[in-house]
Tab-separated table of N, CA and C in Angstrom:
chain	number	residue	atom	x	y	z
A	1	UNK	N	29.633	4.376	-10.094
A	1	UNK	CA	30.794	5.177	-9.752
A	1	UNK	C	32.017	4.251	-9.685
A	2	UNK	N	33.150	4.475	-10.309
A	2	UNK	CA	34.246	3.632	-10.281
A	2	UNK	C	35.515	4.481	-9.177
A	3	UNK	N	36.390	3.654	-9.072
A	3	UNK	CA	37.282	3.680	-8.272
A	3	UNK	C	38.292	5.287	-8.606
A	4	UNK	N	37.783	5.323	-9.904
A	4	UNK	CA	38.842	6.773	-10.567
A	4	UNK	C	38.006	8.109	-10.156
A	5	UNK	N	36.591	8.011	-9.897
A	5	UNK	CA	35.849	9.100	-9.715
A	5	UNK	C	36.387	10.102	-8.698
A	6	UNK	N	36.734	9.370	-7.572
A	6	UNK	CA	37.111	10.538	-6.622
A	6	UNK	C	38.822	10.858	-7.039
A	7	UNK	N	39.713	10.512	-7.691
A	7	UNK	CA	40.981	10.361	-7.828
A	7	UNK	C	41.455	11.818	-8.227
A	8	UNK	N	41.953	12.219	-8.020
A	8	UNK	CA	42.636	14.084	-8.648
A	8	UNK	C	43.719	14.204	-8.909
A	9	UNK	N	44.338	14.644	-9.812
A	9	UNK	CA	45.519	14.446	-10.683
A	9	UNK	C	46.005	15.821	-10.879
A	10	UNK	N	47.471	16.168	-11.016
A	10	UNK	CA	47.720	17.920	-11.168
A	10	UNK	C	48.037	17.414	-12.838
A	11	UNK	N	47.720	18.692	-13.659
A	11	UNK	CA	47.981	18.180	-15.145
A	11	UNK	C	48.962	18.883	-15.291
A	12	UNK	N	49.628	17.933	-16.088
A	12	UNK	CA	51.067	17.937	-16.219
A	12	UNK	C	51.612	18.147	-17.927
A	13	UNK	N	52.692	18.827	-18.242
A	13	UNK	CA	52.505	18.948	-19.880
A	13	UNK	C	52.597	17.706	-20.604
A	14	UNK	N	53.108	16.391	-19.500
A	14	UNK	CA	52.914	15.154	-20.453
A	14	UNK	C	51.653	14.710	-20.878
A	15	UNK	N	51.013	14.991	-19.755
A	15	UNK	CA	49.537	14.432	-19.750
A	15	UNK	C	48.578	15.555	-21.385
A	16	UNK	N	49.009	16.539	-20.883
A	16	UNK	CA	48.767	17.395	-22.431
A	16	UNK	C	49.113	16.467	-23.815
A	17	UNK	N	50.392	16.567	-23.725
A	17	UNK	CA	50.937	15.827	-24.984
A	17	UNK	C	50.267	14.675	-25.465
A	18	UNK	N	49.647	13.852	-24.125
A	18	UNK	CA	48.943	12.439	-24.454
A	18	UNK	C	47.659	12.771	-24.882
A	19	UNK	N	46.903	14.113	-24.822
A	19	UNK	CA	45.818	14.553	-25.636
A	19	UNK	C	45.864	15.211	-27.328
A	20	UNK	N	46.944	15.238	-27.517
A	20	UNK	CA	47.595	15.580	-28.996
A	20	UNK	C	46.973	14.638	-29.657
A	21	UNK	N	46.441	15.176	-30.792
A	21	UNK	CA	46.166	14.810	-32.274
A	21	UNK	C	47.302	14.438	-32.787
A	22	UNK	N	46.931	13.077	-33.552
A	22	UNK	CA	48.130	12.814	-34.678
A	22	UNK	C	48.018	13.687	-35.666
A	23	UNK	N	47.714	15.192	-35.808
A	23	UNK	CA	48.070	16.416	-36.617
A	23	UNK	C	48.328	17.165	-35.533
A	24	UNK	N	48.926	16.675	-33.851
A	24	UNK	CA	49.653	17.990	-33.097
A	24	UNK	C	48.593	18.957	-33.162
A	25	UNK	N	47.221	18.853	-32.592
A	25	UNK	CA	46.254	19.610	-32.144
A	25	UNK	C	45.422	19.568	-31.150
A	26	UNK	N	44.416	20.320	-30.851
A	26	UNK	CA	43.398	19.473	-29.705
A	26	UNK	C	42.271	19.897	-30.148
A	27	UNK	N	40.910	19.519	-29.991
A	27	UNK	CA	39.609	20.023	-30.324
A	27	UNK	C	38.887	20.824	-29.072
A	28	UNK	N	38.098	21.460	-29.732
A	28	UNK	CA	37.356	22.602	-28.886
A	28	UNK	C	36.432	21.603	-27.604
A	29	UNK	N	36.123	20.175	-27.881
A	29	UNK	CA	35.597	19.511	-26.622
A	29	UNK	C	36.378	19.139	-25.854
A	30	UNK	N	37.829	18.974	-25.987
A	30	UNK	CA	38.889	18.607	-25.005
A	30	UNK	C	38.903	20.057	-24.226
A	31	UNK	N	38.924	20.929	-25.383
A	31	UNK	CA	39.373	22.000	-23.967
A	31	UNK	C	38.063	22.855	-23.256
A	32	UNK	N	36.765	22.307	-23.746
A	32	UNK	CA	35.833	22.427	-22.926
A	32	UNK	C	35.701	21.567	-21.938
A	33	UNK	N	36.047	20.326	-22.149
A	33	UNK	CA	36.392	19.674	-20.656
A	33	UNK	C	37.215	20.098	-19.485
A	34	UNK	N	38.594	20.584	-19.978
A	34	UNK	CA	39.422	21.510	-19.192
A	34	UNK	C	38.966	22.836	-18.756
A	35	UNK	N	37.845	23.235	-19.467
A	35	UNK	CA	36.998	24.889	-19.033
A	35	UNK	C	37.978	26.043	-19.854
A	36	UNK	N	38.260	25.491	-20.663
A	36	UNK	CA	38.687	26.473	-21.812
A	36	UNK	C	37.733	26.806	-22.793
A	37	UNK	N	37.517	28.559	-23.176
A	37	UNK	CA	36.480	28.221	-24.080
A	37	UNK	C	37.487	28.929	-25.231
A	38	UNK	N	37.230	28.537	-26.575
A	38	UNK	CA	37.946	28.470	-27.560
A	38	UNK	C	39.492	28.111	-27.631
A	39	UNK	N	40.566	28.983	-28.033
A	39	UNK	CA	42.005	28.605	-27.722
A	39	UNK	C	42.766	30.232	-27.792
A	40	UNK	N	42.334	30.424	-26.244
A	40	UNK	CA	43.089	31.430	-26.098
A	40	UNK	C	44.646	31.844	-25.680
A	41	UNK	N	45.136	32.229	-26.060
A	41	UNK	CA	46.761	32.798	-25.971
A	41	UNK	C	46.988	32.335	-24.298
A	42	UNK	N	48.200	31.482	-24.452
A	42	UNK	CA	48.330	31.077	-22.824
A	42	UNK	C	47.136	30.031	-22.426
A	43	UNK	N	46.725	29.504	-23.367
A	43	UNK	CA	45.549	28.329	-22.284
A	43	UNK	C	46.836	27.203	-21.735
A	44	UNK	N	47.543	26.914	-22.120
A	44	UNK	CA	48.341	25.742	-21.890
A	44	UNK	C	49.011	25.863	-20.317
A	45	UNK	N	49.526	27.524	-20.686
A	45	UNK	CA	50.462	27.384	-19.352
A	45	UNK	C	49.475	27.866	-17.964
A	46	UNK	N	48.236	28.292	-18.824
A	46	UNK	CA	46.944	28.539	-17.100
A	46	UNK	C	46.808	27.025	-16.813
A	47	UNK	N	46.427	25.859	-17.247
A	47	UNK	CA	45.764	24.795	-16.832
A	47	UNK	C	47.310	23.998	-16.388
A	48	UNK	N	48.524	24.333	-16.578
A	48	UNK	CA	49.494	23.493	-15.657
A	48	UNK	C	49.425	23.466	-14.587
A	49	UNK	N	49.405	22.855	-13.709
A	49	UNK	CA	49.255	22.402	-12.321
A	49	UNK	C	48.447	22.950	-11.878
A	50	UNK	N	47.041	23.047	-12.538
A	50	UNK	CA	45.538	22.486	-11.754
A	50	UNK	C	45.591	20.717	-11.951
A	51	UNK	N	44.684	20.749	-10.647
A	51	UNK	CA	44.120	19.629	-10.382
A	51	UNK	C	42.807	19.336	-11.052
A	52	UNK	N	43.174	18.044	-11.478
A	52	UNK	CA	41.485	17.870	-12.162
A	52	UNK	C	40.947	16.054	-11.957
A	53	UNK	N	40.242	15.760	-11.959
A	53	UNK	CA	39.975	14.020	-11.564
A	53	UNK	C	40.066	13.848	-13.120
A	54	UNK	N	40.786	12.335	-12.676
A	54	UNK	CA	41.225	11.145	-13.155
A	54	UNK	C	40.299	10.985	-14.222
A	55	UNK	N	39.206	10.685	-13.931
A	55	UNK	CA	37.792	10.817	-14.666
A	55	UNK	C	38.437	11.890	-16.148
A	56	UNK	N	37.779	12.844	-15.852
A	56	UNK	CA	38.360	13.784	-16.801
A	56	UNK	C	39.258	13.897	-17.997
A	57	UNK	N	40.463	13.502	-16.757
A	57	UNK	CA	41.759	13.330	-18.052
A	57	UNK	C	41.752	12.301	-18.593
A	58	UNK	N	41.084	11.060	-18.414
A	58	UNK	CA	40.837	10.146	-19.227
A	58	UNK	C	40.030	10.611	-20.473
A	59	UNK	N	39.328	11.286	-20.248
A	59	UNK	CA	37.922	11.876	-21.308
A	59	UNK	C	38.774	12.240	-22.181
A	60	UNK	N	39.983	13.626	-21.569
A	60	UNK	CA	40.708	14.452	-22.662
A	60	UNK	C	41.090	13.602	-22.986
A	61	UNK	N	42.199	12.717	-23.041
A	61	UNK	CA	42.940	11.864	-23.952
A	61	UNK	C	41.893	11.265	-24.903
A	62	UNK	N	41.076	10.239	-24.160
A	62	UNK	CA	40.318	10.179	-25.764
A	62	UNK	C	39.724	10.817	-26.792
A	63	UNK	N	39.262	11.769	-26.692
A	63	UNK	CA	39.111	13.069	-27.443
A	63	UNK	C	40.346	13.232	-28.944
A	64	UNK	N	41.220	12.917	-27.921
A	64	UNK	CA	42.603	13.021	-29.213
A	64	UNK	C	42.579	12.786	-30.485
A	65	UNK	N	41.503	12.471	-31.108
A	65	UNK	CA	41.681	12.456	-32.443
A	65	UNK	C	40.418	11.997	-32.998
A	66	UNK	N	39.739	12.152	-32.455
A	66	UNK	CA	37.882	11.980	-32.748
A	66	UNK	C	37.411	13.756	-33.637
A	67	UNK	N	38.160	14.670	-33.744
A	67	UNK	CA	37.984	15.676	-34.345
A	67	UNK	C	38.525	15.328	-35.613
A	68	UNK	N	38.922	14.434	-35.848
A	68	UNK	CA	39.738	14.376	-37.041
A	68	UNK	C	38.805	13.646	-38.285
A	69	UNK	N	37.654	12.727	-37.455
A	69	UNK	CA	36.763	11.629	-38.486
A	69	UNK	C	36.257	12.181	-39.607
């Protein structure tokens, strides 16, 4: 267990942006991490200011462009 595990973060639309694809997208495992299932109308502005651990949003960001290989 590292020091980020317990840490909780409100997500913020920057923190979104830092999960962007260099084609300006996201993949269906980023937003199953967030508990989105597919990409429904309004997912962006439901998950603004939830809280989610540190943990996590690290995951989404790397995700960012592993759909693309």
């Amino acid at each position: 267990m590292t020091a980020n595990d317990s840490k909780m973060i409100v997500l913020t639309d920057e923190i979104l942006k830092q999960g962007l694809s260099k084609n300006g997208g996201y993949s269906r495992k980023q937003l199953d991490l967030l508990g989105i299932e597919g990409f429904p109308k309004g997912w962006k502005q439901s998950l603004l200011g939830q809280t989610f651990s540190v943990e996590l949003i690290e995951q989404f960001i790397a995700l960012k462009n592993q759909h693309l290989s």
